[in-house]
Each structure stands twice: as structure tokens, then as C-alpha cells.
PDB file of C-alpha atoms in Angstrom:
ATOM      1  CA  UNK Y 490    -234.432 -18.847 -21.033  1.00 54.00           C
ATOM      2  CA  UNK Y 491    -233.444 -17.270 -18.189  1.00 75.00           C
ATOM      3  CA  UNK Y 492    -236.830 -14.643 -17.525  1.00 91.00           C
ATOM      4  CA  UNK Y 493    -239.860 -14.822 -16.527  1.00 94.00           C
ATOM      5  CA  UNK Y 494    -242.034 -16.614 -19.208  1.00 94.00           C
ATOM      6  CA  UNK Y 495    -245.324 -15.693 -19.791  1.00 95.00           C
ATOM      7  CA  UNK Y 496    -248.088 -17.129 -22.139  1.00 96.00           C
ATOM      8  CA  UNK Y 497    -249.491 -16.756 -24.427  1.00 96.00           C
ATOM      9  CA  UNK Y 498    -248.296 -13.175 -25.554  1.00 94.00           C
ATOM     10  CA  UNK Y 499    -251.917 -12.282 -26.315  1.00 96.00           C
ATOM     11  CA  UNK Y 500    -255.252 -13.827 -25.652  1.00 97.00           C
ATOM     12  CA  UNK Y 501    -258.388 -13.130 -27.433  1.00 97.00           C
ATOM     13  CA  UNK Y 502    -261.812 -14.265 -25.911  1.00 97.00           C
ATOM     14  CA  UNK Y 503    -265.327 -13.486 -25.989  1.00 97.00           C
ATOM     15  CA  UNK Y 504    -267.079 -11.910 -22.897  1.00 97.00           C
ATOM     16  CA  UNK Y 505    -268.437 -15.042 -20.926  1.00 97.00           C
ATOM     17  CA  UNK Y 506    -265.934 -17.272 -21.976  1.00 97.00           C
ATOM     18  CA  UNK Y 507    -262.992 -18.358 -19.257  1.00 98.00           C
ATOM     19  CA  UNK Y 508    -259.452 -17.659 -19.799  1.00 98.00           C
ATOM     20  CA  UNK Y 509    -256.178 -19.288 -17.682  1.00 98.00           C
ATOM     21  CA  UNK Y 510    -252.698 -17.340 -18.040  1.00 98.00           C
ATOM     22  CA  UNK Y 511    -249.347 -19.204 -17.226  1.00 97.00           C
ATOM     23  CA  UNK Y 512    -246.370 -17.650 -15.584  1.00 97.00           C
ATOM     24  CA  UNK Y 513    -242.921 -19.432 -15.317  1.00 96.00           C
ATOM     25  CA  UNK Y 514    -241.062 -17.470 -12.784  1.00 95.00           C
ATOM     26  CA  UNK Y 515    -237.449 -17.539 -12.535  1.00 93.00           C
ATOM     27  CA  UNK Y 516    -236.108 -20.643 -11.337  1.00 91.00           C
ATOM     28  CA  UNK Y 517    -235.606 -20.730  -7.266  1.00 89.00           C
ATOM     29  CA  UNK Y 518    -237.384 -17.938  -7.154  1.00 91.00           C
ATOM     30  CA  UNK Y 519    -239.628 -17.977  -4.134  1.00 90.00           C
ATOM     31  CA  UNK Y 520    -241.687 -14.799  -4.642  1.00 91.00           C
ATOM     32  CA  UNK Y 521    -244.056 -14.245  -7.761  1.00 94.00           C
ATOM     33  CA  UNK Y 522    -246.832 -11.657  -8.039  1.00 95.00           C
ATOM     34  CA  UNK Y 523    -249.483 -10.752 -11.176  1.00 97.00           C
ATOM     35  CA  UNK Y 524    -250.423  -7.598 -11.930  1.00 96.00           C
ATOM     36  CA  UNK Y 525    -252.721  -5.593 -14.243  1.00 95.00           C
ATOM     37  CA  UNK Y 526    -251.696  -3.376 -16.234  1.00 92.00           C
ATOM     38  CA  UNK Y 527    -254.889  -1.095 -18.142  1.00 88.00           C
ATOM     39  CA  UNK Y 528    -254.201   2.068 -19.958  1.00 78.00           C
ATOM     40  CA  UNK Y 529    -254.317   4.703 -17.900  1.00 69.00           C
ATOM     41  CA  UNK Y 530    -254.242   3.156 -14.931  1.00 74.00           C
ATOM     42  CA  UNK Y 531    -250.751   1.813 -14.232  1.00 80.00           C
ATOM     43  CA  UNK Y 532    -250.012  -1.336 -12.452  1.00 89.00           C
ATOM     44  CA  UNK Y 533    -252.679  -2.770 -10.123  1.00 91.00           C
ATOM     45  CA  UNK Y 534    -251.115  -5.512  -7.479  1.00 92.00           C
ATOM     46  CA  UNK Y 535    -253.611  -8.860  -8.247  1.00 95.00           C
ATOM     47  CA  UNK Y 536    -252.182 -11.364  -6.072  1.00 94.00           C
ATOM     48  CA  UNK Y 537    -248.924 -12.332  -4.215  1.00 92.00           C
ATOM     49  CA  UNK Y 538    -247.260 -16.147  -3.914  1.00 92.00           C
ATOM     50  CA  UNK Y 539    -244.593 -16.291  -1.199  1.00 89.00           C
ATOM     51  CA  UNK Y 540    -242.693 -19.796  -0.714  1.00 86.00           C
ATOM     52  CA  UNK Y 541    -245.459 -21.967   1.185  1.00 84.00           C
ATOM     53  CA  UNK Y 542    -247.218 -19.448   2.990  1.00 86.00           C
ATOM     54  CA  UNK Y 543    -250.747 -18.552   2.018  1.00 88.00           C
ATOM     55  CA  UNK Y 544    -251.135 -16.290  -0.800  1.00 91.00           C
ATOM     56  CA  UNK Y 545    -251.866 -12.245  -0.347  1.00 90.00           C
ATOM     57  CA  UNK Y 546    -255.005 -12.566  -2.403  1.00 92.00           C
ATOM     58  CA  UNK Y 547    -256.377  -8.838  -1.395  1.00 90.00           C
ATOM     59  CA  UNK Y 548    -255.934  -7.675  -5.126  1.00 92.00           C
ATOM     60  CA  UNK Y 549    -258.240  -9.585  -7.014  1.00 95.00           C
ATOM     61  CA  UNK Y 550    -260.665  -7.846  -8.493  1.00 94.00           C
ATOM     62  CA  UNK Y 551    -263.686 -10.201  -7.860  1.00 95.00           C
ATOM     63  CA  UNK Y 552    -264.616 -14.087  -7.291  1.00 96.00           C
ATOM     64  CA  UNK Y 553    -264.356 -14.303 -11.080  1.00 97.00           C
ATOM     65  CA  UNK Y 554    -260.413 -13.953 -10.720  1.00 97.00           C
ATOM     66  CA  UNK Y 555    -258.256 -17.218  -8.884  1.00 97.00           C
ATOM     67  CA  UNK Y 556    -254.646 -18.101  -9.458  1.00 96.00           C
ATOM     68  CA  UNK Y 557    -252.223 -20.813  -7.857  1.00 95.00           C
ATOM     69  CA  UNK Y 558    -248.860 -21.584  -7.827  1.00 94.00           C
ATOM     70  CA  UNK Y 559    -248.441 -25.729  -8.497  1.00 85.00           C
ATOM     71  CA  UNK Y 560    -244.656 -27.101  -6.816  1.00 81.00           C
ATOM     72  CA  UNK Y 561    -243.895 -23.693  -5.764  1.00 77.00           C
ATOM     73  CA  UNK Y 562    -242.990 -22.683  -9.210  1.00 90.00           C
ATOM     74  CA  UNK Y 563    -245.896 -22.125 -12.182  1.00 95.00           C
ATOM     75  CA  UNK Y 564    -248.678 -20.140 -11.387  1.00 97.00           C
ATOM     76  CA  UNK Y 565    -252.071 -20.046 -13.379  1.00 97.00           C
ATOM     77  CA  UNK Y 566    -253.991 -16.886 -13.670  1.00 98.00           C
ATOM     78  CA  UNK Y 567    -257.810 -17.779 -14.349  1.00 98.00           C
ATOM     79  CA  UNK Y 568    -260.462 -15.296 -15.099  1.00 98.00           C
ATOM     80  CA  UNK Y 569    -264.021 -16.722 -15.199  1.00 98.00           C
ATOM     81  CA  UNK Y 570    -266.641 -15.220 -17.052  1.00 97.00           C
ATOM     82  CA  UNK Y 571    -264.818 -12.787 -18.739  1.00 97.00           C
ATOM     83  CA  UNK Y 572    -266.068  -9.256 -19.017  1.00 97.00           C
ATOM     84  CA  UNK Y 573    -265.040  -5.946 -21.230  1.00 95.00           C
ATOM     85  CA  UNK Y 574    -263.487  -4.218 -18.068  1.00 94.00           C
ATOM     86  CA  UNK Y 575    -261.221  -7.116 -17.710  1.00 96.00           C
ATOM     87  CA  UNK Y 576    -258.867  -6.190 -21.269  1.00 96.00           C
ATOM     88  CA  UNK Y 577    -254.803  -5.314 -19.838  1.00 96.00           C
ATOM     89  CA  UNK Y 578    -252.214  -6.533 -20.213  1.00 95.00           C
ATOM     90  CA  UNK Y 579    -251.605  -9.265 -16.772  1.00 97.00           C
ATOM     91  CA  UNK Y 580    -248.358  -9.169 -15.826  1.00 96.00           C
ATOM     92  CA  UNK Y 581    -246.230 -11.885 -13.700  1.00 96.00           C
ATOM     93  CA  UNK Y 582    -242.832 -10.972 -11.760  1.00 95.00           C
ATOM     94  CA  UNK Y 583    -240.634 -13.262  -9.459  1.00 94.00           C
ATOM     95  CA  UNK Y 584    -238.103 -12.409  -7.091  1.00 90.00           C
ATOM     96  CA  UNK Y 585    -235.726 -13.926  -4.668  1.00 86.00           C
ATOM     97  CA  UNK Y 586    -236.148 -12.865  -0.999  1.00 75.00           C
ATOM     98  CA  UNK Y 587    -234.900  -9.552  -0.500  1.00 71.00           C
ATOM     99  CA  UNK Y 588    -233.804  -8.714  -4.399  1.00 75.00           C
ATOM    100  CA  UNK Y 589    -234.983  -7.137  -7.360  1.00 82.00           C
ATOM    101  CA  UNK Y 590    -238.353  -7.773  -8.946  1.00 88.00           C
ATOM    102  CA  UNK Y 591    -237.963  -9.373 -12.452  1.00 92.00           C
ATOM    103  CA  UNK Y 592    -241.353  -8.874 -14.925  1.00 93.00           C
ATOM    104  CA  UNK Y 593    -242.536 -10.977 -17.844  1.00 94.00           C
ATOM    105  CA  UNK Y 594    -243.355  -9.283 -21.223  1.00 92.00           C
ATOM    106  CA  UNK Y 595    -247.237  -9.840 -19.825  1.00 94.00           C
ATOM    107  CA  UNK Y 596    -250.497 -11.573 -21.670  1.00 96.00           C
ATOM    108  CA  UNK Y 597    -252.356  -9.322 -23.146  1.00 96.00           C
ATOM    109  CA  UNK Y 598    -255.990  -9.989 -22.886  1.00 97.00           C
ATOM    110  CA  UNK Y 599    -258.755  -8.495 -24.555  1.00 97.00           C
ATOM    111  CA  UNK Y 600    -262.632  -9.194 -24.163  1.00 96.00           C
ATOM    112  CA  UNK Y 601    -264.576  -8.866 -27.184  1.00 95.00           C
TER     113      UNK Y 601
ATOM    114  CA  UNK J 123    -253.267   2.376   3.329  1.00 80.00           C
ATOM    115  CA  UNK J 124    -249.910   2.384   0.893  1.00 87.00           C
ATOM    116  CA  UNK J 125    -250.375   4.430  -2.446  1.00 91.00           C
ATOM    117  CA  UNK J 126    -248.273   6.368  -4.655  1.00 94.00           C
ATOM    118  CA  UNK J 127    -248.916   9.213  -6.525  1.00 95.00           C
ATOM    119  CA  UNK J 128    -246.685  10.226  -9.064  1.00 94.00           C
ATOM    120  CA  UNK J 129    -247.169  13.176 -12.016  1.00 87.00           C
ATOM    121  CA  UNK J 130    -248.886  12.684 -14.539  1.00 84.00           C
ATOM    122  CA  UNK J 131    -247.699  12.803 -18.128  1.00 85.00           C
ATOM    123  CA  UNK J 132    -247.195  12.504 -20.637  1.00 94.00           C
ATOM    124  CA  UNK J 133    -244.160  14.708 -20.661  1.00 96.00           C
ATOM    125  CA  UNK J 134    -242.164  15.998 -23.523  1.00 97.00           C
ATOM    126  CA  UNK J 135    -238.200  16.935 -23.495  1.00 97.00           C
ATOM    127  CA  UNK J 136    -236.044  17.930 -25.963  1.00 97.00           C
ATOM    128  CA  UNK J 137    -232.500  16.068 -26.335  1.00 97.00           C
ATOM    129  CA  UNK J 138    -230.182  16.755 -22.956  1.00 96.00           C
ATOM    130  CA  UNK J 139    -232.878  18.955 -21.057  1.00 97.00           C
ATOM    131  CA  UNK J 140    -233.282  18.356 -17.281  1.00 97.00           C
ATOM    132  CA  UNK J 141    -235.470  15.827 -16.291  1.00 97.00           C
ATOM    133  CA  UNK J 142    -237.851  15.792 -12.804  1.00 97.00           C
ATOM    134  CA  UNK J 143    -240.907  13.343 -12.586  1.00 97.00           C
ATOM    135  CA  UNK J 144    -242.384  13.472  -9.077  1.00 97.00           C
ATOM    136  CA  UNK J 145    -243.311  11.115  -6.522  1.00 97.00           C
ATOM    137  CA  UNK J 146    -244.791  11.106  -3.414  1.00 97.00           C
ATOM    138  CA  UNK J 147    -246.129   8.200  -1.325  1.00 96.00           C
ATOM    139  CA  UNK J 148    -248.274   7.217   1.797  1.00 94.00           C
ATOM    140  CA  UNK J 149    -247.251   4.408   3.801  1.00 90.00           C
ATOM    141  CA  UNK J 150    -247.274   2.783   7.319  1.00 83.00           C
ATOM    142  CA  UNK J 151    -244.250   2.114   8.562  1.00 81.00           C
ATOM    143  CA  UNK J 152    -240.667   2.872   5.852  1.00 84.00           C
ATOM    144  CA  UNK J 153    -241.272   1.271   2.852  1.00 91.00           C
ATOM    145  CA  UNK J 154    -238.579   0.715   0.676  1.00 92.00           C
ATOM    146  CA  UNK J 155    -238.794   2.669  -2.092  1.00 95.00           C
ATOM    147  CA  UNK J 156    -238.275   2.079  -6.300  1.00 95.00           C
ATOM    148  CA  UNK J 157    -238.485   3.981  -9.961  1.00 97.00           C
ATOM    149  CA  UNK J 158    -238.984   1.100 -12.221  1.00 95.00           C
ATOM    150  CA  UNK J 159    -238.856   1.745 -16.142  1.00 96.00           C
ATOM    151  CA  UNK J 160    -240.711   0.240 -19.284  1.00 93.00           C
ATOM    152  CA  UNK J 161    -239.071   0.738 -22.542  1.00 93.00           C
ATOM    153  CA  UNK J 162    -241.288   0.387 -26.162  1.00 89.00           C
ATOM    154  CA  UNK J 163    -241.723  -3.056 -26.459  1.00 83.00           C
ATOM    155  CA  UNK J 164    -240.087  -4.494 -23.337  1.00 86.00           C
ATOM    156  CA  UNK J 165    -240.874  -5.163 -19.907  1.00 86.00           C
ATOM    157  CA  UNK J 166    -240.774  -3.442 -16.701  1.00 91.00           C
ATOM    158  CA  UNK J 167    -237.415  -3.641 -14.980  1.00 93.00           C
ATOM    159  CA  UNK J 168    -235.849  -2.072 -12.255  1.00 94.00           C
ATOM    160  CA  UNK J 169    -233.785   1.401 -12.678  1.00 97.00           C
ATOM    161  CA  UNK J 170    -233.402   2.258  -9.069  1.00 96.00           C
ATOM    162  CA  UNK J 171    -234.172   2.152  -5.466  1.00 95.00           C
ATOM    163  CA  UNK J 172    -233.674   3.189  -1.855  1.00 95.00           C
ATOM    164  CA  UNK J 173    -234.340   1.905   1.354  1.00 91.00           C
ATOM    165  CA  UNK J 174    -234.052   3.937   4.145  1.00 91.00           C
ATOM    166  CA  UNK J 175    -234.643   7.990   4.531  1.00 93.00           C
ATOM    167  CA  UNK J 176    -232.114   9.820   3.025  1.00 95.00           C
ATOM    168  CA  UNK J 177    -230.868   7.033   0.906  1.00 95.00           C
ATOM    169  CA  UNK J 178    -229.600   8.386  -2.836  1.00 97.00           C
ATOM    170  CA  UNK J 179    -230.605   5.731  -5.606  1.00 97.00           C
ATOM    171  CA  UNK J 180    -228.880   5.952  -9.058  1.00 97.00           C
ATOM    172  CA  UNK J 181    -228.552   4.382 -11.958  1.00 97.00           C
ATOM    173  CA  UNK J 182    -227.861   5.295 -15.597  1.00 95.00           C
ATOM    174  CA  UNK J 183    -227.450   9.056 -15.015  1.00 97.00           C
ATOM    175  CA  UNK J 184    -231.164   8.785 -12.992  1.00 98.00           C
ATOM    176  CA  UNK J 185    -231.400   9.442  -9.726  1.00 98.00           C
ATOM    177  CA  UNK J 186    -233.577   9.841  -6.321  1.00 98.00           C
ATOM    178  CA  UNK J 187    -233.685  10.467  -2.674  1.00 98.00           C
ATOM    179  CA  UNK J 188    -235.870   8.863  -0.013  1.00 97.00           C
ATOM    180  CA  UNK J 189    -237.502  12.252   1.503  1.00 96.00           C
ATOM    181  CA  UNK J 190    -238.971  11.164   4.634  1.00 93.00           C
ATOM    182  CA  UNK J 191    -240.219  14.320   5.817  1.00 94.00           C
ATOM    183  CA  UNK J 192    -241.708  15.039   2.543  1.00 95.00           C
ATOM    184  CA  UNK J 193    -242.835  11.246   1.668  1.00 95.00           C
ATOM    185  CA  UNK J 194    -241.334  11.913  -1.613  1.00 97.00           C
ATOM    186  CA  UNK J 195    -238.821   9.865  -4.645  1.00 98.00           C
ATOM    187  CA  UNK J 196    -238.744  12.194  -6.837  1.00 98.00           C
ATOM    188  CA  UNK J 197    -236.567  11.116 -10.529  1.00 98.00           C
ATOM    189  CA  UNK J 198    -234.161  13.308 -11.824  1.00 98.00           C
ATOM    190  CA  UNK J 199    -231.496  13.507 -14.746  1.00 98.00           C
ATOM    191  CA  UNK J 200    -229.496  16.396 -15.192  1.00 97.00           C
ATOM    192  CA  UNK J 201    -229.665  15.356 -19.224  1.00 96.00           C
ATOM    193  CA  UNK J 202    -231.843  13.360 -21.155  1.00 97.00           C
ATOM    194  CA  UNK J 203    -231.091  11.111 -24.360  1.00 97.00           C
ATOM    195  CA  UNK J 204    -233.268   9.745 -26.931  1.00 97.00           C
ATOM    196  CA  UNK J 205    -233.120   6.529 -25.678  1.00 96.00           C
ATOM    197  CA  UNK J 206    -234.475   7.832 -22.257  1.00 97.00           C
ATOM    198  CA  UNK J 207    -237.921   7.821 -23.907  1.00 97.00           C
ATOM    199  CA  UNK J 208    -239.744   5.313 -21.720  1.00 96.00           C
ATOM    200  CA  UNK J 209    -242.978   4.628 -18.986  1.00 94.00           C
ATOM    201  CA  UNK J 210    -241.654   5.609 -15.582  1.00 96.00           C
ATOM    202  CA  UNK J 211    -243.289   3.742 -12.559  1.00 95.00           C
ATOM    203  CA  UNK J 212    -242.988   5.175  -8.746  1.00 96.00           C
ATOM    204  CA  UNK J 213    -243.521   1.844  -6.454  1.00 95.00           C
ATOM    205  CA  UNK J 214    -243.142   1.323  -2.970  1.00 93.00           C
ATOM    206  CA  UNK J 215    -242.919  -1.920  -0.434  1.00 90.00           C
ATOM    207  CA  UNK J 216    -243.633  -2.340   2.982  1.00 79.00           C
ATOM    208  CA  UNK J 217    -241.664  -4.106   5.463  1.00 72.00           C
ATOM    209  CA  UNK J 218    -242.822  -7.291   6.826  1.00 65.00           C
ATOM    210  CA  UNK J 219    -246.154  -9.053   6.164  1.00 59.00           C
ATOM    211  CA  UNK J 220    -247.194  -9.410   2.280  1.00 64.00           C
ATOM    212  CA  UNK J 221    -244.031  -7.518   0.879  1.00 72.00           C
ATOM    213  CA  UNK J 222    -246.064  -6.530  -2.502  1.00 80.00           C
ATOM    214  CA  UNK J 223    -245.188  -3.221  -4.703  1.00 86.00           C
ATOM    215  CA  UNK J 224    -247.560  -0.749  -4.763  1.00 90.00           C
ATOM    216  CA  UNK J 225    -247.243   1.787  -7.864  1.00 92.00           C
ATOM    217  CA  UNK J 226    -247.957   4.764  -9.272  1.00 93.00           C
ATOM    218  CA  UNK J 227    -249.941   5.183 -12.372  1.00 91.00           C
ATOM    219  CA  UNK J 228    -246.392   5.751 -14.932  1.00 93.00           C
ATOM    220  CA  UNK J 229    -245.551   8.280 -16.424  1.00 95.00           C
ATOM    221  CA  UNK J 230    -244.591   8.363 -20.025  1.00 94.00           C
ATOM    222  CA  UNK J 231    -241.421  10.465 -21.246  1.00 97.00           C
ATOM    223  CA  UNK J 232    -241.057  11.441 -24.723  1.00 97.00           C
ATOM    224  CA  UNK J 233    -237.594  12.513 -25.830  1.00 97.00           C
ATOM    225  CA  UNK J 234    -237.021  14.001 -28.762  1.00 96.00           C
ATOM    226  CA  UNK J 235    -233.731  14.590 -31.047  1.00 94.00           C
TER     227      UNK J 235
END
């Protein structure tokens, strides 16, 4: 398809356990970005990929949380040692430079 | 640093009432500014946006206009469908550097028949 892919839809996990989230971005698109969405809280900025430079990393949460971006195009979201507070939905969005931002349907995780 | 603040809802509207949903932002520098919208079921996308002060976005009957002496975006339709019903985001971005949105907390808009 033609949108920002995201899997899996929803992720179930026990607290403890690790968890990795995929994001296909929009093909060509240099610019892709994961954010959390929790109820109530509305859409926290996690991390920022731009072409080759080195990622914004300022909005992870802890050490627990990494992500990368392989060939400039898929990015992995991994969450060690999962906790409670760490149920939202994560959500991945590409852009070209200077134009809109386009958003996946999100993973939504939830720590049991 | 760069936050928005928008209302809170939720907020309720009957069929073709008027529609405001504030915003107001703190930034360094002029951000660009953005209302982004999240229907039941789908995912965020972008309704409208505005770069520079004054600037009117619109879009689908919405619209909003970069305030820079009041740092505010406010949303406004002069009247509302059914179909409006939705999660409003406020966002903005910053020129330069790390060019990441920062948003609001949404704002969810009930419309009813």
C-alpha cells in the first residue's frame, strides 16, 4: 500500500518481557518519527529519524526504549523490560522534507 | 521549551452549531503551526496549517489563524456535521534543528444529529 505500515496492530506482553514494533514509512520518505499516544495524554514525540543525520532521541522515555532506522527506510521500536506505564498506542509517521506528516494506524501495546 | 496547550474536552455540539476549540502555544523562534484530526477508527492526518503570523489555514469548512501576538491557533467552523465528530490535535514545529511536532493533549468533539 501506499501508507505508513505499522505492525502488528496490537501487541500483548507481560511486564518484563521485551517487545520490538516495525514501521514502514512511506517510500522516499526521508523523515519518520514515533510517538505515544496514552489516554489522556495526547501525543508524546519519542524519537525523530532524519535522512543520515543522527537521530533526535530526546523523547524516549528511559534506557529501556531504543529504535533505528535500517537503509534509511524501516525503523524498529524496542521496549525492554516492559512495564504497566508503558500500555499506548506507539505511533509512526513519515514525511518528505518540508510536507505533510503522514501517521500509521499505530501498535497498540498493552502490559499485563 | 515548545508546548501546546489546547482546551480540554470533551466537547458536545448539536448538528450545525458553531464550533471554537482553542489553542495556544510557546515556542522559540515561529514555529509553523497545525490542527491535525483523528476520526473513530482511523489515523491522525492533517486538516490544516499555517506558517507564518497572520497566515489563515482552512480546510473542510475548518479554519485558523496564526496569532502571533496572542501565541494562539485557535479552530473554528461556523457549522458542524455529524461526521465532524473526531479527536482534534493542536501541534506545532520549529524551524531548523530537529523539526519534530509538538502537540497538544486532543480534544474530542462529539456531534450529535
Amino acid at each position: 500500500g501506499a501508507g505508513v505500515s505499522q505492525s502488528p496492530s496490537n501487541k500483548v506482553t507481560e511486564k518484563g518481557k521485551d517487545v520490538e514494533l516495525r514501521c514502514d514509512p512511506i517510500s522516499g520518505h526521508t523523515a519518520l518519527y514515533w510517538y505515544r499516544q496514552s489516554l489522556g495524554q495526547g501525543l508524546e514525540f519519542l524519537i525523530y529519524f532524519q535522512g543520515n543525520s543522527a537521530p533526535d532521541k530526546s523523547g524516549l522515555p528511559s534506557d529501556r526504549f531504543s529504535a533505528e532506522r535500517t537503509g534509511g527506510s524501516v525503523s524498529t521500536l524496542t521496549i525492554q523490560r516492559t512495564q504497566q506505564e508503558d500500555s499506548a498506542v506507539y505511533l509512526c509517521a513519515s514525511r518528505f522534507v518540508g510536507e505533510k506528516l503522514f501517521f500509521g494506524s499505530g501498535t497498540q501495546l498493552s502490559v499485563l | 521549551g515548545n508546548s501546546v496547550t489546547q482546551m480540554e474536552g470533551p466537547v458536545t455540539l448539536s448538528e450545525e452549531a458553531f464550533l471554537t476549540i482553542n489553542c495556544t502555544y510557546t515556542a522559540t523562534g515561529y514555529p509553523s503551526l497545525f490542527w491535525y484530526v483523528q476520526y473513530p477508527g482511523e489515523g491522525l492526518q492533517l486538516l490544516l496549517k499555517a506558517t507564518k503570523a497572520d497566515d489563515k489555514g482552512s480546510n473542510k469548512g475548518f479554519e485558523a489563524t496564526y496569532r502571533k501576538e496572542t501565541t494562539s491557533f485557535h479552530l473554528e467552523k461556523g457549522s458542524v456535521q455529524v461526521s465532524d465528530s473526531a479527536v482534534y490535535f493542536c501541534a506545532l514545529r520549529t524551524q531548523g534543528g530537529s523539526e519534530k511536532l509538538v502537540f497538544g493533549k486532543g480534544t474530542k468533539l462529539t456531534v450529535n444529529p
